[in-house]
Short mmCIF file of C-alpha atoms and ligand atoms in Angstrom, two decimals:
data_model
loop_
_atom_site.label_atom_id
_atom_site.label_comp_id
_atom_site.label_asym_id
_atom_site.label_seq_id
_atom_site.Cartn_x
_atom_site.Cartn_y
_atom_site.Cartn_z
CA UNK M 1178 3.15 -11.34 -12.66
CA UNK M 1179 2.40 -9.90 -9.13
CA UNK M 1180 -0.60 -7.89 -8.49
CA UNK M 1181 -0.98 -5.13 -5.86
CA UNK M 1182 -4.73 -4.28 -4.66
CA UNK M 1183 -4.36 -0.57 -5.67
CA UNK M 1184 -5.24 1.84 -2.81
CA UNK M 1185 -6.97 -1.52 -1.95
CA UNK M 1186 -9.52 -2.92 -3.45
CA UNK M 1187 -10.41 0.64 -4.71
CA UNK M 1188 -12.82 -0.54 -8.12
CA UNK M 1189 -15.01 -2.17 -5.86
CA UNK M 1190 -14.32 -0.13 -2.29
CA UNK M 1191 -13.57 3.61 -1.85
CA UNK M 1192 -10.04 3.87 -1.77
CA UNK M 1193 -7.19 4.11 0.79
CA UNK M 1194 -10.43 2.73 3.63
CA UNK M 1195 -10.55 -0.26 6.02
CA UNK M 1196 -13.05 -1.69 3.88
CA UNK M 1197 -10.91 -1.19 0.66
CA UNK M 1198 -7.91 -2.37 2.41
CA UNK M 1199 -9.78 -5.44 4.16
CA UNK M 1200 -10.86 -6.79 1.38
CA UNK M 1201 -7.03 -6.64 -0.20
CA UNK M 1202 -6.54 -8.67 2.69
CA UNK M 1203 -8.82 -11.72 2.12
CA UNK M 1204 -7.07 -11.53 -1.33
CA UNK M 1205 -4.31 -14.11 -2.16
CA UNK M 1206 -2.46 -11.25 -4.37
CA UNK M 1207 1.10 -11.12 -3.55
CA UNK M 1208 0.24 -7.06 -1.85
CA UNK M 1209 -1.67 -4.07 -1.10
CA UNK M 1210 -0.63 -0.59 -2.61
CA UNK M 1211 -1.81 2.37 -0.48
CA UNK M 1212 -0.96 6.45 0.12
CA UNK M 1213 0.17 8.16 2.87
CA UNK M 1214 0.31 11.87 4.22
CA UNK M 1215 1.02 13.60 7.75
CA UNK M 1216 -1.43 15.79 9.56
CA UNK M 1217 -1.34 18.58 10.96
CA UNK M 1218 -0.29 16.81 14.63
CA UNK M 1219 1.73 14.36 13.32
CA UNK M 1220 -0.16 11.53 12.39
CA UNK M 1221 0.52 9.36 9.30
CA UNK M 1222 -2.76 8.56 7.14
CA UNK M 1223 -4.08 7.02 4.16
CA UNK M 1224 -5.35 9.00 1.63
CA UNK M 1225 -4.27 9.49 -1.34
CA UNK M 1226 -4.99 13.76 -2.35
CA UNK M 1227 -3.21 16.28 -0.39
CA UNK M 1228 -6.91 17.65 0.54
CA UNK M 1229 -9.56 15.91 1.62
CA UNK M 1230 -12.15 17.16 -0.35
CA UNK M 1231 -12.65 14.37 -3.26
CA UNK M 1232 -12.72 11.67 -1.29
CA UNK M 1233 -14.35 12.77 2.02
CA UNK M 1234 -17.71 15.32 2.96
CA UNK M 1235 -14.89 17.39 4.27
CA UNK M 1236 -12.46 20.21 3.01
CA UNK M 1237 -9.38 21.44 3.31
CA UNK M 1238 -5.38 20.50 3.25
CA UNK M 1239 -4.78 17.30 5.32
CA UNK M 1240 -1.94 18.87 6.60
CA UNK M 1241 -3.81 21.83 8.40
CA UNK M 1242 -5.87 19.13 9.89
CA UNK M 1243 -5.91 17.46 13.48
CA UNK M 1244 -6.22 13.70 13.61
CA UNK M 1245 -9.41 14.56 15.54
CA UNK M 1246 -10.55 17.01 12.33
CA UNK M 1247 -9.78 13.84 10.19
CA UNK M 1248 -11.08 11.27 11.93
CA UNK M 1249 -14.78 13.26 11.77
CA UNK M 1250 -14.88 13.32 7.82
CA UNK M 1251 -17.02 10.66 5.72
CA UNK M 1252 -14.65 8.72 3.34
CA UNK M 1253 -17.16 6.26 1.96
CA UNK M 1254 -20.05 8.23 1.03
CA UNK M 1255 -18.77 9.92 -1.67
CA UNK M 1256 -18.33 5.91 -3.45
CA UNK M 1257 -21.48 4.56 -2.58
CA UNK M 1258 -23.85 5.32 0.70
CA UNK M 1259 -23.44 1.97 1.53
CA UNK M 1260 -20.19 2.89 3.00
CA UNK M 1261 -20.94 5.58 4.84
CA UNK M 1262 -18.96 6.08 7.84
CA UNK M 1263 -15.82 4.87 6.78
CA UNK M 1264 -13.08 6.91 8.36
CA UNK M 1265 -9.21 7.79 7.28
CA UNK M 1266 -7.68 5.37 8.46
CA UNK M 1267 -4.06 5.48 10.54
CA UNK M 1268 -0.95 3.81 9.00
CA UNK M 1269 -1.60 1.39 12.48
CA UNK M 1270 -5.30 0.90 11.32
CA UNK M 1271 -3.51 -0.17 8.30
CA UNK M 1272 -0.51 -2.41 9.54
CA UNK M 1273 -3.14 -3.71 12.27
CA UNK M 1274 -4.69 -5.38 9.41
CA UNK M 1275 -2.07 -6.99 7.67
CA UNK M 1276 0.03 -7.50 10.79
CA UNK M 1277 -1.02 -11.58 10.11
CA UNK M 1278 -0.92 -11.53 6.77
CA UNK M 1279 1.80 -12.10 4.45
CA UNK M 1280 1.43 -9.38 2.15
CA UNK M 1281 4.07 -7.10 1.08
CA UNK M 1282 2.99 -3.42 1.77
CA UNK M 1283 3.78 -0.70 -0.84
CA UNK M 1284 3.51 2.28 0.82
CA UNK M 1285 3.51 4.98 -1.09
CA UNK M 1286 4.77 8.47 0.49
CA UNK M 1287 2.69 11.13 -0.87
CA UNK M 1288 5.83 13.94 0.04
CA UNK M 1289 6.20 14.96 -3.18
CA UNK M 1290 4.16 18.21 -3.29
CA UNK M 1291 4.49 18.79 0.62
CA UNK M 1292 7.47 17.28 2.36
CA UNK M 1293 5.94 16.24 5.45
CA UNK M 1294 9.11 16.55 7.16
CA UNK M 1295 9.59 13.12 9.75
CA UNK M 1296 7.45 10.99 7.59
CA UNK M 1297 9.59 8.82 6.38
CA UNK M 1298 11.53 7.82 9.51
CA UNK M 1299 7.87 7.59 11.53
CA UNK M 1300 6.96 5.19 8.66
CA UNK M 1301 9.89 3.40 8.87
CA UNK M 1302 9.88 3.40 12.80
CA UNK M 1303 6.19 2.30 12.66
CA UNK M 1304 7.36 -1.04 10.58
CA UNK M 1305 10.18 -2.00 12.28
CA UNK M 1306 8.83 -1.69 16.03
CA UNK M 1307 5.92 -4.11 14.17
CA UNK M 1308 8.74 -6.30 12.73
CA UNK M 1309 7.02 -5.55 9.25
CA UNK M 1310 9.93 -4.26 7.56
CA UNK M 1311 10.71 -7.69 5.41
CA UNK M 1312 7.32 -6.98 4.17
CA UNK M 1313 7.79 -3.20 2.95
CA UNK M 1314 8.28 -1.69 0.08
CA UNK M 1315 8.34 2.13 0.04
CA UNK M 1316 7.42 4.07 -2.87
CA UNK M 1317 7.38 8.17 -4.02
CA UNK M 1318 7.29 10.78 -6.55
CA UNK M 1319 9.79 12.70 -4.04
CA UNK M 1320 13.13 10.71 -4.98
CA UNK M 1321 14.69 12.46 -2.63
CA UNK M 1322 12.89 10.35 -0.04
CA UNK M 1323 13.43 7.22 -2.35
CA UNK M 1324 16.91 7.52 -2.31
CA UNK M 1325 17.11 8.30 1.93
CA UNK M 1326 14.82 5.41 2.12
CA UNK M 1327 17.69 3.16 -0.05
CA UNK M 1328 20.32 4.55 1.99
CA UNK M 1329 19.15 2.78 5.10
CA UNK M 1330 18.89 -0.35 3.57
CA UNK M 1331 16.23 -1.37 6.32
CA UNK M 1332 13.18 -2.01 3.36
CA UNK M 1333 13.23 -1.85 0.04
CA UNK M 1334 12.12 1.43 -1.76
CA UNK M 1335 11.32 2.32 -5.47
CA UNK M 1336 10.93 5.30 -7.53
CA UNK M 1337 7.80 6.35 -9.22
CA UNK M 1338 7.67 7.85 -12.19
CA UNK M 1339 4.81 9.25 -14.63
CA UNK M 1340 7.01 10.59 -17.31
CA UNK M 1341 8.72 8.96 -20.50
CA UNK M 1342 12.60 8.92 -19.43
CA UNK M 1343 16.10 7.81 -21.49
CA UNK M 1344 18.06 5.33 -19.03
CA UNK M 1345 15.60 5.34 -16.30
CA UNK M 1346 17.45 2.66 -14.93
CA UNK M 1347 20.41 4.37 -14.86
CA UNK M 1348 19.10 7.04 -12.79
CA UNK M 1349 17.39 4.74 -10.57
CA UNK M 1350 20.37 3.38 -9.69
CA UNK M 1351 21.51 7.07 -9.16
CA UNK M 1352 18.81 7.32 -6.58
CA UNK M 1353 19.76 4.16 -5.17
CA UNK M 1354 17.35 1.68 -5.97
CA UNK M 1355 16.79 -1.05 -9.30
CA UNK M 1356 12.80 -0.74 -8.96
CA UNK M 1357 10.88 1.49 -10.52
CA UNK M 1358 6.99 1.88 -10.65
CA UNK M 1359 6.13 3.43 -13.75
CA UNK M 1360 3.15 4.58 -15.87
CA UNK M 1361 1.12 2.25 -18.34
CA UNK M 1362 1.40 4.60 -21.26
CA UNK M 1363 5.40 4.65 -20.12
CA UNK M 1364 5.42 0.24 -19.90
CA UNK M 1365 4.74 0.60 -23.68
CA UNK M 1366 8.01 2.81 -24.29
CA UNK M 1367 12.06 2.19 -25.10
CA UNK M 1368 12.08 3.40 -21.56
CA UNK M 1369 10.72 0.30 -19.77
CA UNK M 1370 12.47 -2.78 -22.02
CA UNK M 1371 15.41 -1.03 -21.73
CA UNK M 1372 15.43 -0.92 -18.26
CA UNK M 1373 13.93 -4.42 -17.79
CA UNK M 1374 17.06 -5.21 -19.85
CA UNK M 1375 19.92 -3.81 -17.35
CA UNK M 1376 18.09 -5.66 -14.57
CA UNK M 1377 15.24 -3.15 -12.92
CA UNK M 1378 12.64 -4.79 -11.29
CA UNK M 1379 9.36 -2.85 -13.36
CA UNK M 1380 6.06 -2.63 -11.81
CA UNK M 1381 3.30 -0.82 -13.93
CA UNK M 1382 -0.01 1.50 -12.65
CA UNK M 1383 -2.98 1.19 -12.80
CA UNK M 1384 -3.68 -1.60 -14.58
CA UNK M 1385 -7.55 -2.67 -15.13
CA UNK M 1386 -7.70 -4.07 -18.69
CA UNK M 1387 -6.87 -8.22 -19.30
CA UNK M 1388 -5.41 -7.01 -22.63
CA UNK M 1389 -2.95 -4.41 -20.93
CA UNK M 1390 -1.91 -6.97 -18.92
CA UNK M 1391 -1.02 -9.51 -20.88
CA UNK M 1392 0.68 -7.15 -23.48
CA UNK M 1393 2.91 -6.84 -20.33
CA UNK M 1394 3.35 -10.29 -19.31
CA UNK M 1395 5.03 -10.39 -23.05
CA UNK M 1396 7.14 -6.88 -22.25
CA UNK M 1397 8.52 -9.19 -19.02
CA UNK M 1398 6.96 -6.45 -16.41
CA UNK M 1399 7.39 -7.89 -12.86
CA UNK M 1400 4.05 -6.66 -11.69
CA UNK M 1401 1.13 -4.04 -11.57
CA UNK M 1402 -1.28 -2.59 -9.41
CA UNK M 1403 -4.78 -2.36 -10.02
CA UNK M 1404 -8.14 -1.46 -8.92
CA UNK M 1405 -9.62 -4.65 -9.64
CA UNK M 1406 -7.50 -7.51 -7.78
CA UNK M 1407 -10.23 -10.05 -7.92
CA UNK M 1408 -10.68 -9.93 -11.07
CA UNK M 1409 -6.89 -9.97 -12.32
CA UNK M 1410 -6.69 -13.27 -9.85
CA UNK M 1411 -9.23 -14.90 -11.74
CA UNK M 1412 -7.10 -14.60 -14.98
CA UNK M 1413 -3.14 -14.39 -14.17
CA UNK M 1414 -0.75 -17.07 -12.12
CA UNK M 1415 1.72 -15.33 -10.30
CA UNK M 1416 5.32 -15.29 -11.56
CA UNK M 1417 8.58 -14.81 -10.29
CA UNK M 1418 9.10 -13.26 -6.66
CA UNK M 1419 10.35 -10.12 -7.00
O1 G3P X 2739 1.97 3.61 -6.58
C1 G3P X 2739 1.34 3.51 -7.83
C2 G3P X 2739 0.31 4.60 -7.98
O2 G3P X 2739 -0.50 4.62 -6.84
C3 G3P X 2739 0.92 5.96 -8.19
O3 G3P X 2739 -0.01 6.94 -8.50
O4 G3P X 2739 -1.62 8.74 -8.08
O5 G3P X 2739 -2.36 6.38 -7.87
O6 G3P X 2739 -0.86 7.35 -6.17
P1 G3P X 2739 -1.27 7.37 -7.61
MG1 MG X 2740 -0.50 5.62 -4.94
#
């Protein structure tokens, strides 16, 4: 079973930061899952709410925001005052620290209620000038962008769904892809044995309860990401590599 440090090590850090996604890092857990928007000028960064106001001392649409507005907001506070100061963090910030790792990166495209037009091929141009592309694995709600993503065949992408489908698979394989990143309440549906069946690759979010996980192990699911890494290393040997 592979784990993936959701938004990073988000139980324990506040999400989609350096500190979250630093301490993913020091983790021996096969990747990191994190969330990505554009700003107003064009930057990618991680955060995971198309406004900034849950998760910052700020307010407002990330996309009507300058890098400069961004980069002046409080995204630890909010989690604990002990991490005050942590910033939004660039996709560089990010791939700066896993550049010597060997962690796969799910990053997940967050175009699915505002297209951020150019994000995916500044995403993908970001990996490959970093040679990281082996390591990616790109992820959205917009399957649109899944299935552009799969075209290029340059890293692998999956589809994310939150829904209860009949042959997901199949229409994964519509979109171009045989991975799909589904719900927990969904893992425990027709929907994901069948598709383990015809030969998806079946990740599961967000996973924070032993019991969940091993009722998975027993489904075959390939993986999950959750808030609590450390404490899912403690308990679960990694399986296959997929
Ligand atoms: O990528 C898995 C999971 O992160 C999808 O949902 O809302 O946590 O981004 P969300
Ligand atoms: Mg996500």
């Amino acid at each position: 079973m592979r784990i993936y440090a959701h938004r990073g090590c988000s139980g324990t850090y506040p999400e989609n930061t350096l500190a979250a996604l630093k301490a993913a890092a020091e983790l021996p857990v096969t990747g990191v899952e994190f969330d990505v928007h554009l700003t107003k000028d064009g930057e990618a960064v991680v955060i995971h709410d198309e406004k900034v106001d849950r998760t910052t001392d700020g307010t407002g649409y990330v996309k009507d925001m300058t890098l400069s507005e961004i980069r002046k907001l409080d995204a630890g506070s909010w989690f604990s005052e002990k991490f005050a100061g942590e910033q939004i963090p660039t996709l560089d910030e990010v791939f700066d620290i896993f550049q010597d790792t060997d962690h796969r990166l799910n990053i997940e495209l967050k175009t699915d209620i505002f297209p951020y037009e150019g994000l995916v091929d500044k995403v993908l141009a970001k990996a490959e000038k970093r040679g990281l592309s082996d390591r990616i694995l790109i992820s959205s709600f917009n399957h649109e962008d899944v299935q552009a993503v799969s075209h290029k065949k340059t890293v692998e992408a999956a589809i994310l769904t939150l829904d209860v489908y009949v042959d997901v698979y199949d229409y994964a394989r519509v979109v171009g892809t045989n991975r799909i990143h589904m719900s927990l309440p969904a893992a425990f549906r027709r929907m994901a044995t069948d598709a383990l069946r015809k030969g998806a690759i079946v990740y599961v979010y967000t996973v924070n309860e032993l019991d969940y996980v091993r009722q998975l192990q027993q489904i075959g699911i390939h993986g999950i990401f959750t808030d609590f890494p450390e404490r899912m290393l403690a308990e679960l040997k990694s399986g296959s590599d997929q």
